[in-house]
Amino acid sequence: MVEPRSAAALGKEFPYTQKTLCYIEIAADGAVSHGADSGTYERARSGESRLFAVWPGEWASHLFVIDDLDEYARAHGLVHDQERTGLADHEHTTRWELDPSEKKPMGSYITIRVHLDCGCSIRDLDAFAKQIRDQQGWDIATSGGWGGSSTAGTYMRARRKSLTS
């Protein structure tokens, strides 16, 4: 029988948040479930279960044991990771402006340009959306496109009514 490969051996190259990755949790009593959330992490961390992932390839899929739970937690935002997200764990100083390409400035969601005057950079939209929701109440859409540059700001979609000046 072939043993699963080690996710830890790949380090930061393992695609913990890839949408096509399937997590499998095997509890100490043999119960099998799938998916990944904070409960999955806590059970694996406490030894109540083991966590595996199936990484589909072009011609074959590979089974990995998730043997670096700290890296798993950082990738999923369960533990803050400034290197991965570009965001310090502090209150962000922000400015925003309507993106010049926005065609419906009174729509429910609008495209904005965000400037972080605190020196942070946005490398992970999900992490930024969570932090800015907690800090300023902004509702940032995480399912669409985003990007930009440090000088022009980072463009993203936001619920217009959640934005503050």
CSV table of C-alpha atoms in Angstrom, one decimal, residues 30-159:
chain,number,residue,atom,x,y,z
A,30,GLY,CA,-13.0,5.7,11.8
A,31,ALA,CA,-15.8,8.1,10.8
A,32,VAL,CA,-15.0,9.9,7.5
A,33,SER,CA,-16.2,13.4,6.6
A,34,HIS,CA,-15.1,15.9,4.0
A,35,GLY,CA,-14.6,19.7,4.0
A,36,ALA,CA,-12.5,22.1,6.0
A,37,ASP,CA,-13.4,24.6,8.7
A,38,SER,CA,-12.1,25.8,12.0
A,39,GLY,CA,-13.6,22.7,13.7
A,40,THR,CA,-11.7,20.4,11.3
A,41,TYR,CA,-8.5,22.2,12.3
A,42,GLU,CA,-9.2,22.0,16.0
A,43,ARG,CA,-10.0,18.3,15.9
A,44,ALA,CA,-6.9,17.5,13.9
A,45,ARG,CA,-4.8,19.6,16.1
A,46,SER,CA,-6.1,17.9,19.3
A,47,GLY,CA,-5.5,14.4,17.8
A,48,GLU,CA,-9.2,13.6,17.5
A,49,SER,CA,-8.8,13.1,13.8
A,50,ARG,CA,-6.4,13.1,10.9
A,51,LEU,CA,-6.7,15.4,7.9
A,52,PHE,CA,-5.9,14.4,4.3
A,53,ALA,CA,-6.3,16.2,1.0
A,54,VAL,CA,-6.8,15.0,-2.5
A,55,TRP,CA,-5.0,17.2,-5.0
A,56,PRO,CA,-6.4,16.5,-8.5
A,57,GLY,CA,-3.9,16.6,-11.3
A,58,GLU,CA,-4.3,16.6,-15.1
A,59,TRP,CA,-3.9,12.8,-15.4
A,60,ALA,CA,-4.1,11.5,-11.8
A,61,SER,CA,-5.0,12.7,-8.3
A,62,HIS,CA,-2.7,12.5,-5.3
A,63,LEU,CA,-3.5,11.9,-1.7
A,64,PHE,CA,-1.6,14.0,0.9
A,65,VAL,CA,-1.6,13.9,4.7
A,66,ILE,CA,-1.9,17.4,6.1
A,67,ASP,CA,1.0,17.1,8.5
A,68,ASP,CA,1.7,20.9,8.9
A,69,LEU,CA,-1.4,22.1,10.6
A,70,ASP,CA,0.1,25.5,11.3
A,71,GLU,CA,0.6,26.1,7.6
A,72,TYR,CA,-2.9,24.8,7.0
A,73,ALA,CA,-4.3,27.3,9.6
A,74,ARG,CA,-2.3,30.2,8.1
A,75,ALA,CA,-3.5,29.4,4.6
A,76,HIS,CA,-7.2,29.3,5.6
A,77,GLY,CA,-7.0,32.4,7.7
A,78,LEU,CA,-7.5,30.6,11.0
A,79,VAL,CA,-4.2,32.1,12.2
A,80,HIS,CA,-3.0,35.5,11.0
A,81,ASP,CA,-0.1,35.3,8.5
A,82,GLN,CA,1.3,38.7,7.6
A,83,GLU,CA,3.7,37.3,5.0
A,84,ARG,CA,0.9,35.5,3.1
A,85,THR,CA,-1.7,38.2,3.3
A,86,GLY,CA,0.4,41.4,3.2
A,87,LEU,CA,-1.7,42.7,6.1
A,88,ALA,CA,-0.4,43.5,9.5
A,89,ASP,CA,-2.7,42.6,12.4
A,90,HIS,CA,-3.7,46.2,13.3
A,91,GLU,CA,-6.3,48.8,12.6
A,92,HIS,CA,-5.8,49.7,8.9
A,93,THR,CA,-5.7,53.4,7.8
A,94,THR,CA,-7.7,53.4,4.5
A,95,ARG,CA,-9.0,55.6,1.8
A,96,TRP,CA,-11.2,54.6,-1.0
A,97,GLU,CA,-12.5,56.2,-4.2
A,98,LEU,CA,-14.9,55.1,-6.9
A,99,ASP,CA,-13.1,53.3,-9.7
A,100,PRO,CA,-13.1,55.3,-13.0
A,101,SER,CA,-14.5,52.3,-14.8
A,102,GLU,CA,-17.6,52.0,-12.6
A,103,LYS,CA,-20.7,52.4,-14.8
A,104,LYS,CA,-23.4,52.1,-12.1
A,105,PRO,CA,-22.2,54.3,-9.1
A,106,MET,CA,-25.6,53.8,-7.4
A,107,GLY,CA,-25.6,50.0,-7.7
A,108,SER,CA,-25.7,47.7,-4.7
A,109,TYR,CA,-22.1,46.7,-5.4
A,110,ILE,CA,-19.6,49.2,-6.9
A,111,THR,CA,-16.0,49.0,-7.9
A,112,ILE,CA,-13.7,51.0,-5.7
A,113,ARG,CA,-10.0,51.7,-5.4
A,114,VAL,CA,-8.6,51.1,-1.9
A,115,HIS,CA,-5.5,52.8,-0.6
A,116,LEU,CA,-3.9,51.4,2.6
A,117,ASP,CA,-2.1,54.4,4.1
A,118,CYS,CA,-0.8,52.2,7.0
A,119,GLY,CA,1.8,50.6,4.7
A,120,CYS,CA,0.1,47.2,4.3
A,121,SER,CA,-0.5,45.6,0.9
A,122,ILE,CA,-3.4,43.3,0.0
A,123,ARG,CA,-2.2,39.9,-1.2
A,124,ASP,CA,-5.3,37.9,0.1
A,125,LEU,CA,-8.7,39.4,-0.6
A,126,ASP,CA,-10.5,37.1,1.8
A,127,ALA,CA,-8.2,38.1,4.7
A,128,PHE,CA,-8.6,41.8,3.8
A,129,ALA,CA,-12.4,41.5,3.5
A,130,LYS,CA,-12.6,39.9,7.0
A,131,GLN,CA,-10.3,42.4,8.6
A,132,ILE,CA,-12.0,45.5,7.0
A,133,ARG,CA,-15.5,44.1,7.9
A,134,ASP,CA,-14.5,43.7,11.5
A,135,GLN,CA,-12.7,47.1,11.6
A,136,GLN,CA,-14.9,49.4,9.5
A,137,GLY,CA,-18.0,47.4,8.5
A,138,TRP,CA,-17.2,47.3,4.8
A,139,ASP,CA,-18.8,44.4,2.9
A,140,ILE,CA,-16.2,43.4,0.2
A,141,ALA,CA,-17.1,40.9,-2.5
A,142,THR,CA,-14.6,38.1,-2.5
A,143,SER,CA,-16.0,36.1,-5.4
A,144,GLY,CA,-15.0,38.5,-8.2
A,145,GLY,CA,-11.9,40.0,-9.6
A,146,TRP,CA,-9.6,42.3,-7.8
A,147,GLY,CA,-6.1,43.7,-8.2
A,148,GLY,CA,-4.2,46.9,-8.9
A,149,SER,CA,-1.0,48.6,-8.0
A,150,SER,CA,0.4,50.4,-4.9
A,151,THR,CA,0.1,53.8,-6.6
A,152,ALA,CA,-3.3,53.5,-8.1
A,153,GLY,CA,-4.8,51.5,-5.2
A,154,THR,CA,-6.3,48.0,-5.3
A,155,TYR,CA,-9.6,47.7,-7.1
A,156,MET,CA,-12.4,45.5,-5.7
A,157,ARG,CA,-16.2,45.3,-5.4
A,158,ALA,CA,-17.9,46.5,-2.3
A,159,ARG,CA,-21.4,46.9,-1.1
